[in-house]
PDB file of C-alpha atoms in Angstrom:
ATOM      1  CA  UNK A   1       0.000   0.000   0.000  1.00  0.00           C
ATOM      2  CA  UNK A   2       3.218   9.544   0.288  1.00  0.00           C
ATOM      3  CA  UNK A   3       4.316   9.627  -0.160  1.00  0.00           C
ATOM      4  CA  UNK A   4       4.888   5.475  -4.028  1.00  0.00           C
ATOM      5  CA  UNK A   5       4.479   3.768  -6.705  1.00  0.00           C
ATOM      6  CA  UNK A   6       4.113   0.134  -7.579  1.00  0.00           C
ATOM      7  CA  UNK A   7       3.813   0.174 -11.346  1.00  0.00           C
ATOM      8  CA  UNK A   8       7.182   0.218 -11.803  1.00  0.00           C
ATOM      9  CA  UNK A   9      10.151   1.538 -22.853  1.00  0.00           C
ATOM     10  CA  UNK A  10      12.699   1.286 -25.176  1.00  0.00           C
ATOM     11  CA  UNK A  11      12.958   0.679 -28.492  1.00  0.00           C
ATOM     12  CA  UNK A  12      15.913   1.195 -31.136  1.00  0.00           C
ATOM     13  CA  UNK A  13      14.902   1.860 -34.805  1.00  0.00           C
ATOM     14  CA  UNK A  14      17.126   1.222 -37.607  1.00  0.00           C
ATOM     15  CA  UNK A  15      17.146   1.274 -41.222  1.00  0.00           C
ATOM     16  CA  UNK A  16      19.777   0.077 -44.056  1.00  0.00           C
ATOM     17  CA  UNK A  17      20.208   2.346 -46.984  1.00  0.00           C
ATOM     18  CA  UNK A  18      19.815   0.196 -50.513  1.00  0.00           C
ATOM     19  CA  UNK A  19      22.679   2.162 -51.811  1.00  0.00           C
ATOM     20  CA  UNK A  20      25.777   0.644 -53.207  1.00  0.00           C
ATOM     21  CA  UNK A  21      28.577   0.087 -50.820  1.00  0.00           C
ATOM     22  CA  UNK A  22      30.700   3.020 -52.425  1.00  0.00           C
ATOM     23  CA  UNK A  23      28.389   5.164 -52.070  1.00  0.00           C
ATOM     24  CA  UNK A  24      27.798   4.235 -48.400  1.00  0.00           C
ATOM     25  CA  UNK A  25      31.246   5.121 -48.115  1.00  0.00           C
ATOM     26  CA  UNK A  26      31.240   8.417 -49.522  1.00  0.00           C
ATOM     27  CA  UNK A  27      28.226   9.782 -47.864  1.00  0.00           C
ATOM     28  CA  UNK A  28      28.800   8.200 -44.071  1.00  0.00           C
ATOM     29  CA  UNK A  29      30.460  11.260 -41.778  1.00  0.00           C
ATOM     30  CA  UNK A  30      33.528  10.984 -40.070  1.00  0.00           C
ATOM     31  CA  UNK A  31      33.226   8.824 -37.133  1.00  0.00           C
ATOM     32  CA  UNK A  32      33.869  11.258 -34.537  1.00  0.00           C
ATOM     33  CA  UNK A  33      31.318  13.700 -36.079  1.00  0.00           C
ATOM     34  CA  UNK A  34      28.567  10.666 -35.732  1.00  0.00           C
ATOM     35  CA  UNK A  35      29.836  10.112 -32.093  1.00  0.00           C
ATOM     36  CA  UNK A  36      29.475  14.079 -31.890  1.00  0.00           C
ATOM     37  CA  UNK A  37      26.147  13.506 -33.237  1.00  0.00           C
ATOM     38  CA  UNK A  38      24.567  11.263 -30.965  1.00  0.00           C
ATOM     39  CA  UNK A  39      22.471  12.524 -27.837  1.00  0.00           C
ATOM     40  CA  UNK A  40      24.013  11.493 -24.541  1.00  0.00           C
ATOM     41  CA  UNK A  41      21.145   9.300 -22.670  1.00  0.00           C
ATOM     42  CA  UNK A  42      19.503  11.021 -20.286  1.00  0.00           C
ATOM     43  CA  UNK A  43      20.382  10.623 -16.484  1.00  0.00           C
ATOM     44  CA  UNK A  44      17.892   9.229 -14.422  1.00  0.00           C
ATOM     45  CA  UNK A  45      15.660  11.489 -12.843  1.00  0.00           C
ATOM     46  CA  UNK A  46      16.294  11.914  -8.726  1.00  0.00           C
ATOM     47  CA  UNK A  47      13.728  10.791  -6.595  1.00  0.00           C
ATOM     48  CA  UNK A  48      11.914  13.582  -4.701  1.00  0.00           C
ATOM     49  CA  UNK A  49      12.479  14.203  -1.512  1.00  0.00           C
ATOM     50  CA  UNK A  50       9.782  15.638   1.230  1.00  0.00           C
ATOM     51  CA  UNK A  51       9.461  16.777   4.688  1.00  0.00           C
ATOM     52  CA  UNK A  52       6.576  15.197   6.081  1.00  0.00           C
ATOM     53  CA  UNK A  53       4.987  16.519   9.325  1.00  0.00           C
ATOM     54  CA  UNK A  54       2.514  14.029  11.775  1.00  0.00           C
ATOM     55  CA  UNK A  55       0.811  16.381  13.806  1.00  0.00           C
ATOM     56  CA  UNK A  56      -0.380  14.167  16.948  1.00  0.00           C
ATOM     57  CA  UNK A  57      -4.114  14.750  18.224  1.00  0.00           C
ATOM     58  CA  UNK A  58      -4.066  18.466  19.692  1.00  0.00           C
ATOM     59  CA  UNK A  59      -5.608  19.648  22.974  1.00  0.00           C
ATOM     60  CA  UNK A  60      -8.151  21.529  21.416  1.00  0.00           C
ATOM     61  CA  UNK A  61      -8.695  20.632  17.907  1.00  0.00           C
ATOM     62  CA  UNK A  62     -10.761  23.932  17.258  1.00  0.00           C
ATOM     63  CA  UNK A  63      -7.997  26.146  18.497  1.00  0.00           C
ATOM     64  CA  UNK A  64      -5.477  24.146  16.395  1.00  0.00           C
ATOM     65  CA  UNK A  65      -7.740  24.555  12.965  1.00  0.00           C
ATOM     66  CA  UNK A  66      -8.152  28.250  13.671  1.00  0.00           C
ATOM     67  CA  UNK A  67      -4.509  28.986  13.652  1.00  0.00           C
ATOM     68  CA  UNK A  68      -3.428  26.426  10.787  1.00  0.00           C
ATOM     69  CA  UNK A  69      -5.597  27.674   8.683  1.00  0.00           C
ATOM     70  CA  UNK A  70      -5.621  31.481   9.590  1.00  0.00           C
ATOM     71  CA  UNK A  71      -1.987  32.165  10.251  1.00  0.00           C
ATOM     72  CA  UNK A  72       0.248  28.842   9.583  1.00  0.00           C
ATOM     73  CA  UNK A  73      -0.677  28.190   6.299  1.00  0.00           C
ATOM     74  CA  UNK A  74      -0.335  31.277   4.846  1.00  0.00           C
ATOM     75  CA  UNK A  75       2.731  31.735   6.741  1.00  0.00           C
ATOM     76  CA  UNK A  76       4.683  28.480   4.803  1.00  0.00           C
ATOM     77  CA  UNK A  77       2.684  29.596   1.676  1.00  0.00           C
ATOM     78  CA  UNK A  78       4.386  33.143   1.811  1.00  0.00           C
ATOM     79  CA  UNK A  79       8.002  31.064   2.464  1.00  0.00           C
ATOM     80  CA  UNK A  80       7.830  28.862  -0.803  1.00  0.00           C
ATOM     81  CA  UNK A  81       9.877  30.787  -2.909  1.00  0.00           C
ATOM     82  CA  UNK A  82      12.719  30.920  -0.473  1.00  0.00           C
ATOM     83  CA  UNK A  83      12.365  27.274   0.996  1.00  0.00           C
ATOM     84  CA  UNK A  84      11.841  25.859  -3.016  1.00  0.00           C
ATOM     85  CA  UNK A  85       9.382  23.416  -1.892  1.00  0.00           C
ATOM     86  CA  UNK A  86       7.057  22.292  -5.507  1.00  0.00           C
ATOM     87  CA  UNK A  87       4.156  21.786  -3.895  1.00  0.00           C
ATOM     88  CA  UNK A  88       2.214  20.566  -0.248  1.00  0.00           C
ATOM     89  CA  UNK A  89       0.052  18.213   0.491  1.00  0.00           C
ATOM     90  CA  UNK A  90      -1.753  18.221   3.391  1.00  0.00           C
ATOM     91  CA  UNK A  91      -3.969  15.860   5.112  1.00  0.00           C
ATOM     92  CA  UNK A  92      -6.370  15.614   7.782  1.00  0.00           C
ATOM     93  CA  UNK A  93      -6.992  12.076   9.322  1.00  0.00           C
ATOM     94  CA  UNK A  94     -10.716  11.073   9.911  1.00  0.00           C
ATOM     95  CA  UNK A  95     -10.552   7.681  11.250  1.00  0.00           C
ATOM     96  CA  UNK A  96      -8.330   4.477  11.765  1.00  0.00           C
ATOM     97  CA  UNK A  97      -8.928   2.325   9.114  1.00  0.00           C
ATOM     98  CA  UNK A  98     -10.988  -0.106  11.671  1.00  0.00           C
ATOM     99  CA  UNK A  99     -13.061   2.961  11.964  1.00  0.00           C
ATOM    100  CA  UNK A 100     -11.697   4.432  15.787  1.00  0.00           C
ATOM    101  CA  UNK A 101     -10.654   7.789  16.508  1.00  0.00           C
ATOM    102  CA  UNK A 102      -7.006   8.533  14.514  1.00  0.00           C
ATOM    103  CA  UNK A 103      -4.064   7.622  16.228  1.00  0.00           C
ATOM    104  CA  UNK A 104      -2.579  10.775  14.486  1.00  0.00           C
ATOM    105  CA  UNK A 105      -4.581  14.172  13.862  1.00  0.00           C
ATOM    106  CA  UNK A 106      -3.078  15.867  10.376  1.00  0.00           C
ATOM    107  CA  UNK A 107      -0.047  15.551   7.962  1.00  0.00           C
ATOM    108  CA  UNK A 108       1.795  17.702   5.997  1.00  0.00           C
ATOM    109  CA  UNK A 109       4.140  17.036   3.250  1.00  0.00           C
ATOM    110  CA  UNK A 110       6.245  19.675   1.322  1.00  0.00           C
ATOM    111  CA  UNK A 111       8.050  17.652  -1.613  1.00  0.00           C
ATOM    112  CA  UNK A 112      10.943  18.488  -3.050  1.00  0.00           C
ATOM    113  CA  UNK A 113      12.742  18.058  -6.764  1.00  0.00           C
ATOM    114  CA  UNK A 114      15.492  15.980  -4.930  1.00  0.00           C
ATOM    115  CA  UNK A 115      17.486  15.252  -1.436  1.00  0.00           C
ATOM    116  CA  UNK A 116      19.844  19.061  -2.545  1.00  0.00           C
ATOM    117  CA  UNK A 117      17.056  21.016  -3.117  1.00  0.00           C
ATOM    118  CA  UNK A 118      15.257  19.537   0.598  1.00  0.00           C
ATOM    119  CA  UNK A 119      18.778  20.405   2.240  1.00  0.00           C
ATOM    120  CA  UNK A 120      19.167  24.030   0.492  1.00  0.00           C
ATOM    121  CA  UNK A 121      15.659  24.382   1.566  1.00  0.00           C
ATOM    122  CA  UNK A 122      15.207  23.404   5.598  1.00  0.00           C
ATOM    123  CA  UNK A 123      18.786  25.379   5.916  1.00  0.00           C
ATOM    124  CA  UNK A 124      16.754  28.829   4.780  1.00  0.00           C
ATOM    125  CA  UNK A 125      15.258  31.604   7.520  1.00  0.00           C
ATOM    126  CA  UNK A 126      12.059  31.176   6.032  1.00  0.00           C
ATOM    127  CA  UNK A 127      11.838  27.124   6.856  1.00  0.00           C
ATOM    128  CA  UNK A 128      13.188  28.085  10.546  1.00  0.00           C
ATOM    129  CA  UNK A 129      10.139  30.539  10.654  1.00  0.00           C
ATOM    130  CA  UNK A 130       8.050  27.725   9.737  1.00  0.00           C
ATOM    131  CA  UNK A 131       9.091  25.193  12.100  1.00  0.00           C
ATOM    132  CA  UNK A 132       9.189  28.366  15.037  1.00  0.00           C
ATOM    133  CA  UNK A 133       5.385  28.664  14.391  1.00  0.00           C
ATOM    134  CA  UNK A 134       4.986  25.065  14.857  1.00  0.00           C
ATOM    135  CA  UNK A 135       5.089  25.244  18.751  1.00  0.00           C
ATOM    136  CA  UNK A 136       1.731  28.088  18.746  1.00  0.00           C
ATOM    137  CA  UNK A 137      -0.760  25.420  17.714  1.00  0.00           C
ATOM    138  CA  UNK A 138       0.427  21.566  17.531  1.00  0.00           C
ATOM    139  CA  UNK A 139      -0.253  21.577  21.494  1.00  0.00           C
ATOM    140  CA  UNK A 140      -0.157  17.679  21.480  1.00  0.00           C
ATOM    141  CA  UNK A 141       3.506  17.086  19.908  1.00  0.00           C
ATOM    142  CA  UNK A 142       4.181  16.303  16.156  1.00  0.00           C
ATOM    143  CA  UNK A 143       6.963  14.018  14.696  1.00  0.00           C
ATOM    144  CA  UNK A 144       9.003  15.774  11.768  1.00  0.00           C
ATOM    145  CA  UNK A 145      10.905  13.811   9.198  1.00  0.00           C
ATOM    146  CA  UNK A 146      12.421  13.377   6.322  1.00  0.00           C
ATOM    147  CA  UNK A 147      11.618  11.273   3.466  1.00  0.00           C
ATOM    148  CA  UNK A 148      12.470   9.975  -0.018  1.00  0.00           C
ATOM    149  CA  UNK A 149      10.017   8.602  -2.806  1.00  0.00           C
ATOM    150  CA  UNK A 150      10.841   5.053  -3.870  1.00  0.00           C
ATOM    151  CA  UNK A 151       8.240   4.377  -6.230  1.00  0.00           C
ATOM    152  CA  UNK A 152       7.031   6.371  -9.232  1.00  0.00           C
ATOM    153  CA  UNK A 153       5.890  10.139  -8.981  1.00  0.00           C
ATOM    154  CA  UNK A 154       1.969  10.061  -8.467  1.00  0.00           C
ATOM    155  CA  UNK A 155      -0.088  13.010 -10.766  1.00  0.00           C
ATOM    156  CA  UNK A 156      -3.207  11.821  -9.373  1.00  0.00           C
ATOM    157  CA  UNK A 157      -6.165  13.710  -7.609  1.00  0.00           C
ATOM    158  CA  UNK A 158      -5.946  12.449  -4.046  1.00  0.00           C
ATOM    159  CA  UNK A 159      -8.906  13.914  -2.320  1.00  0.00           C
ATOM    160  CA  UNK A 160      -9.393  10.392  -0.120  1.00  0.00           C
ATOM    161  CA  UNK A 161      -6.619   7.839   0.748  1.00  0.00           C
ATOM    162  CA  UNK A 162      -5.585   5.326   2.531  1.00  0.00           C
ATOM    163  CA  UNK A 163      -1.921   5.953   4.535  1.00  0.00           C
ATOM    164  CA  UNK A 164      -0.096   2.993   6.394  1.00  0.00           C
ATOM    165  CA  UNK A 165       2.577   4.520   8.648  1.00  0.00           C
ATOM    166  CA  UNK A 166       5.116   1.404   9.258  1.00  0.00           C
ATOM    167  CA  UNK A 167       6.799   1.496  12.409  1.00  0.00           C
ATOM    168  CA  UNK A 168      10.455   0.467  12.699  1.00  0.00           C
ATOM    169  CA  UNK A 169      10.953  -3.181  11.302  1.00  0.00           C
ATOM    170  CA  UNK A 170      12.668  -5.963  13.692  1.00  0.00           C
ATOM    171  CA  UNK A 171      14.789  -5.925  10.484  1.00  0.00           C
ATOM    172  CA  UNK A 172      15.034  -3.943   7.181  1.00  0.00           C
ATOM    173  CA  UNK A 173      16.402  -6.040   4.919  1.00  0.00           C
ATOM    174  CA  UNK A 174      13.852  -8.539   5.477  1.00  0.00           C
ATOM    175  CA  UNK A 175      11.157  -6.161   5.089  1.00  0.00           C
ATOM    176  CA  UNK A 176      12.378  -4.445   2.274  1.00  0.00           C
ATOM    177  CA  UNK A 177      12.939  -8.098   0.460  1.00  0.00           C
ATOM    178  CA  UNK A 178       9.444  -8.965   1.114  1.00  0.00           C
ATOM    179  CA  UNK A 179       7.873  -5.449   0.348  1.00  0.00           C
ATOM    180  CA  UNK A 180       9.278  -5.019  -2.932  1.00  0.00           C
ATOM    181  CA  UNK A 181       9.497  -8.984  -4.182  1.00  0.00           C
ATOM    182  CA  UNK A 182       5.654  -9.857  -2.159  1.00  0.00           C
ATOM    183  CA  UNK A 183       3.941  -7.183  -1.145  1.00  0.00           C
ATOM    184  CA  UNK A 184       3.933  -4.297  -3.457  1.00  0.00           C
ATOM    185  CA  UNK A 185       3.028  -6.820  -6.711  1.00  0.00           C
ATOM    186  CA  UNK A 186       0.098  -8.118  -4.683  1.00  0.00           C
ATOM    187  CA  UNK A 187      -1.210  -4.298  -4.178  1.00  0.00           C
ATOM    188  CA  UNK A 188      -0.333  -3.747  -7.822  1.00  0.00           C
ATOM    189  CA  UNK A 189      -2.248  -7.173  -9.010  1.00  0.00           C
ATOM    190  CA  UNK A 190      -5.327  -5.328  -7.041  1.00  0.00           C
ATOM    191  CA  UNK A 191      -5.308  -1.947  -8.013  1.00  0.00           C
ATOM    192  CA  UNK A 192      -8.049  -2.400 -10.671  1.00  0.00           C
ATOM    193  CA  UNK A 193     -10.505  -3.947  -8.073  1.00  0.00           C
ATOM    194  CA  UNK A 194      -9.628  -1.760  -5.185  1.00  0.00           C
ATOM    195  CA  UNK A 195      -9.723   0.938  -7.490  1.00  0.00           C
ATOM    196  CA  UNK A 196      -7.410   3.941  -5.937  1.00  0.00           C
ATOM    197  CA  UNK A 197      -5.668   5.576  -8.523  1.00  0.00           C
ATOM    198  CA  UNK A 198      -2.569   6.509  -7.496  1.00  0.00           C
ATOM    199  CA  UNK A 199      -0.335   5.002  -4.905  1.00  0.00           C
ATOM    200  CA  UNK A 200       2.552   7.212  -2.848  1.00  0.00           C
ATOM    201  CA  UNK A 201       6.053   5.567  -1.539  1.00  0.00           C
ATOM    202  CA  UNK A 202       8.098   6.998   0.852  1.00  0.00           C
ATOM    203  CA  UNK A 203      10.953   5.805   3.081  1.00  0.00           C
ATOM    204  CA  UNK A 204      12.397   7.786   5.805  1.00  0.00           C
ATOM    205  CA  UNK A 205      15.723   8.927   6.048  1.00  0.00           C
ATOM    206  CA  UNK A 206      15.648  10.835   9.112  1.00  0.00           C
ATOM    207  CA  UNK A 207      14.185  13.070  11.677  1.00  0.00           C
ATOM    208  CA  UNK A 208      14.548  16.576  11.085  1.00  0.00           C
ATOM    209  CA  UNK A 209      17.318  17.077  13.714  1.00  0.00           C
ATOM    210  CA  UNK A 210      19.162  14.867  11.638  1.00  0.00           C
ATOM    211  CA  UNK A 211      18.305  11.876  14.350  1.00  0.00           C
ATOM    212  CA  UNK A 212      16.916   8.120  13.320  1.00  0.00           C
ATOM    213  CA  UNK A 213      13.500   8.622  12.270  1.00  0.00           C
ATOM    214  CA  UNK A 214      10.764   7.833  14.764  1.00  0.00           C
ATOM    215  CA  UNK A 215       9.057   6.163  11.771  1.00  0.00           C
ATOM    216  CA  UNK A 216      10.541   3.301   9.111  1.00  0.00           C
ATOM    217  CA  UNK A 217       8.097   3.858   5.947  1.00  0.00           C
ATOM    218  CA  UNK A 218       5.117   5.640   4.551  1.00  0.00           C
ATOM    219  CA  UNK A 219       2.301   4.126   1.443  1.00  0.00           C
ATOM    220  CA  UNK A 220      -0.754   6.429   0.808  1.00  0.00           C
ATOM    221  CA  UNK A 221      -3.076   5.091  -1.829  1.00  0.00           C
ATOM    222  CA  UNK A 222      -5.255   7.725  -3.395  1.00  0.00           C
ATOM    223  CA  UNK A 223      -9.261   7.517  -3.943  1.00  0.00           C
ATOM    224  CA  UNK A 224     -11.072   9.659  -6.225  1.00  0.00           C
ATOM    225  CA  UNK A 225     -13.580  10.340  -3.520  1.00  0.00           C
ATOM    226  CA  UNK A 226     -14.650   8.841   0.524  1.00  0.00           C
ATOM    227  CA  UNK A 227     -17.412   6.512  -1.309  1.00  0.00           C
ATOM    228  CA  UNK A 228     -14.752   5.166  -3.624  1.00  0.00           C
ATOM    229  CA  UNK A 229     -12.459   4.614  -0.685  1.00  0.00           C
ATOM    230  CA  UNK A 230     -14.812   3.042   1.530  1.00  0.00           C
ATOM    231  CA  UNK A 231     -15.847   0.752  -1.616  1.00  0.00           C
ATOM    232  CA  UNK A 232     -12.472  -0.344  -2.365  1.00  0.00           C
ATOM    233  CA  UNK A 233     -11.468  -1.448   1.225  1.00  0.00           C
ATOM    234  CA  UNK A 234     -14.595  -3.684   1.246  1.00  0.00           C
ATOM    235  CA  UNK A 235     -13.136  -5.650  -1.070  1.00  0.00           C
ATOM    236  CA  UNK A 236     -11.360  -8.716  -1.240  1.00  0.00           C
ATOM    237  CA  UNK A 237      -8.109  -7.851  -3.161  1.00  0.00           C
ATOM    238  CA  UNK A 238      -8.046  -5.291  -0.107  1.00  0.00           C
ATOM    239  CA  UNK A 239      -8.536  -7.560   2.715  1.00  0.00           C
ATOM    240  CA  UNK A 240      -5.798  -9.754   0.665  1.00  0.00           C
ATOM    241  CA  UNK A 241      -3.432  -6.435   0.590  1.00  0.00           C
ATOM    242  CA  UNK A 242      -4.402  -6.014   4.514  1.00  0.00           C
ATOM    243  CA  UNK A 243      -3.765  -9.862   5.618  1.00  0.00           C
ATOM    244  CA  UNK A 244      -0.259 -10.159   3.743  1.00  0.00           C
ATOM    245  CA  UNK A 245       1.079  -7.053   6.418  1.00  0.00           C
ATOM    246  CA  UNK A 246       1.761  -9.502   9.351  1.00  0.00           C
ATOM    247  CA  UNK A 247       3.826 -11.353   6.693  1.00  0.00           C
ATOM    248  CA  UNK A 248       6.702  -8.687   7.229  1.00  0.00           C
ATOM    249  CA  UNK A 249       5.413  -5.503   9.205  1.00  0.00           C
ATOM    250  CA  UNK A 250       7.094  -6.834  12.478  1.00  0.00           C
ATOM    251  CA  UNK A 251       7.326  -3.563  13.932  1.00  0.00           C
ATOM    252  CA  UNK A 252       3.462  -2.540  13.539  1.00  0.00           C
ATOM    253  CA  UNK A 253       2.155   0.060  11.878  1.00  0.00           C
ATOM    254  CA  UNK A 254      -0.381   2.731  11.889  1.00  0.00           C
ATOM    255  CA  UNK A 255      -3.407   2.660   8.985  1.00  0.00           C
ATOM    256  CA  UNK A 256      -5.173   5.749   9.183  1.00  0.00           C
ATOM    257  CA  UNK A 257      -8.457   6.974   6.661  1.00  0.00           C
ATOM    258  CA  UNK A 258      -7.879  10.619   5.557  1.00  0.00           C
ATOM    259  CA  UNK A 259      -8.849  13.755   3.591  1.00  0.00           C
ATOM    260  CA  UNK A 260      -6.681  16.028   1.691  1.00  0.00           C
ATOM    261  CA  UNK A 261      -7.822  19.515   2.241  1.00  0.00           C
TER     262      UNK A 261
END
């Protein structure tokens, strides 16, 4: 199952001339003109990297939506420029998947091109006026990390989704193993009769401070509305997707319903 993806073409076209072999000769350029000639293949794109922010349940959630949405927001909106951020996603969690009150209250996620642009970014005074502003409204703690995307960049609407928050693993290579070879074809087989339409990867790299991330992984899979979401996790391919977690997920996790807003 932010923030990647699971779908993880070439082709070479040729052609003889039916000239004669002389005049093949004649016409063909010199051979370091051709190597001149021929475009350099293109390096592979960097995964992005993001700064995600788990805002725990507040003391008063009324008091925290008042100032998030009347004087954070527009603070870090008035920062992008400086911090270089492409664009944030944030989410508000509505339930456990099981249907109990969230075990978290909101995320946010500012991605980034790549790891150097993230690291250029969190060093600027706008990012430190940011995270200063944090401590006037997230009255019941938040965990700040940082993460990179190991699956393919999602374009998708993602007004509904699904996020599993994996806690540390007993041990990673064993997870990872599983979760790439396993897990992530068996949500991939299912996609088309759980029906979310794009799916978010992330990994974390570290705390903000720098410090081993209180967190191991991230998947968010995106609905195209609550009804669609709530259809697709009533089905089997998702209880199939949901039983296969014990099968490596030895640290627990965290599956949380949420809205993007």
């Amino acid at each position: 199952m932010r923030r990647s993806s699971m779908w993880l073409v070439s082709s070479m076209v040729f052609a003889a001339a039916c000239s004669k072999p002389a005049d093949k000769a004649a016409e063909a350029p010199p051979a370091d003109t051709a190597a001149a000639a021929a475009p350099a293949p293109a390096a592979p794109a960097a995964p992005q990297a993001i700064v995600t922010v788990i805002y725990k349940q507040p003391k008063s959630p009324a008091a925290f939506e008042k100032y998030y949405s009347e004087k954070h927001l527009p603070l870090v909106s008035s920062k992008q420029q400086e911090i270089g951020f492409t664009k944030a996603e944030l989410t508000k969690f509505t339930s456990t998947l099981d249907g109990k009150k969230p075990t978290f209250y909101r995320q946010a996620e500012l991605y980034f091109d790549n790891m150097d642009a993230l690291k250029k970014g969190v060093a600027t005074p706008g990012f430190k006026a940011v995270g200063d502003d944090l401590k006037r409204f997230a009255t019941g703690g938040l965990l700040g990390m940082i993460a990179v995307e190991t699956g393919d960049k999602g374009t998708a609407a993602c007004p509904a989704l699904v996020t599993v928050i994996y806690n540390q693993p007993k041990d990673s290579s064993t997870f990872e193993s599983y979760y790439a070879a396993t897990h992530l074809p068996l949500v991939s087989a299912g996609q088309s009769e759980i029906g979310f339409t794009r799916a978010d990867l992330t990994r974390f790299a570290s705390n903000l401070d720098g410090s081993a991330p209180a967190e191991y992984r991230q998947a968010e899979l995106c609905f195209n509305s609550m009804d669609q979401l709530k259809k697709g996790t009533a089905t089997p391919a998702f209880k199939k997707v949901g039983d296969d977690l014990h099968n490596f997920a030895t640290g627990g996790l965290t599956a949380l319903i949420g809205e993007q807003q």
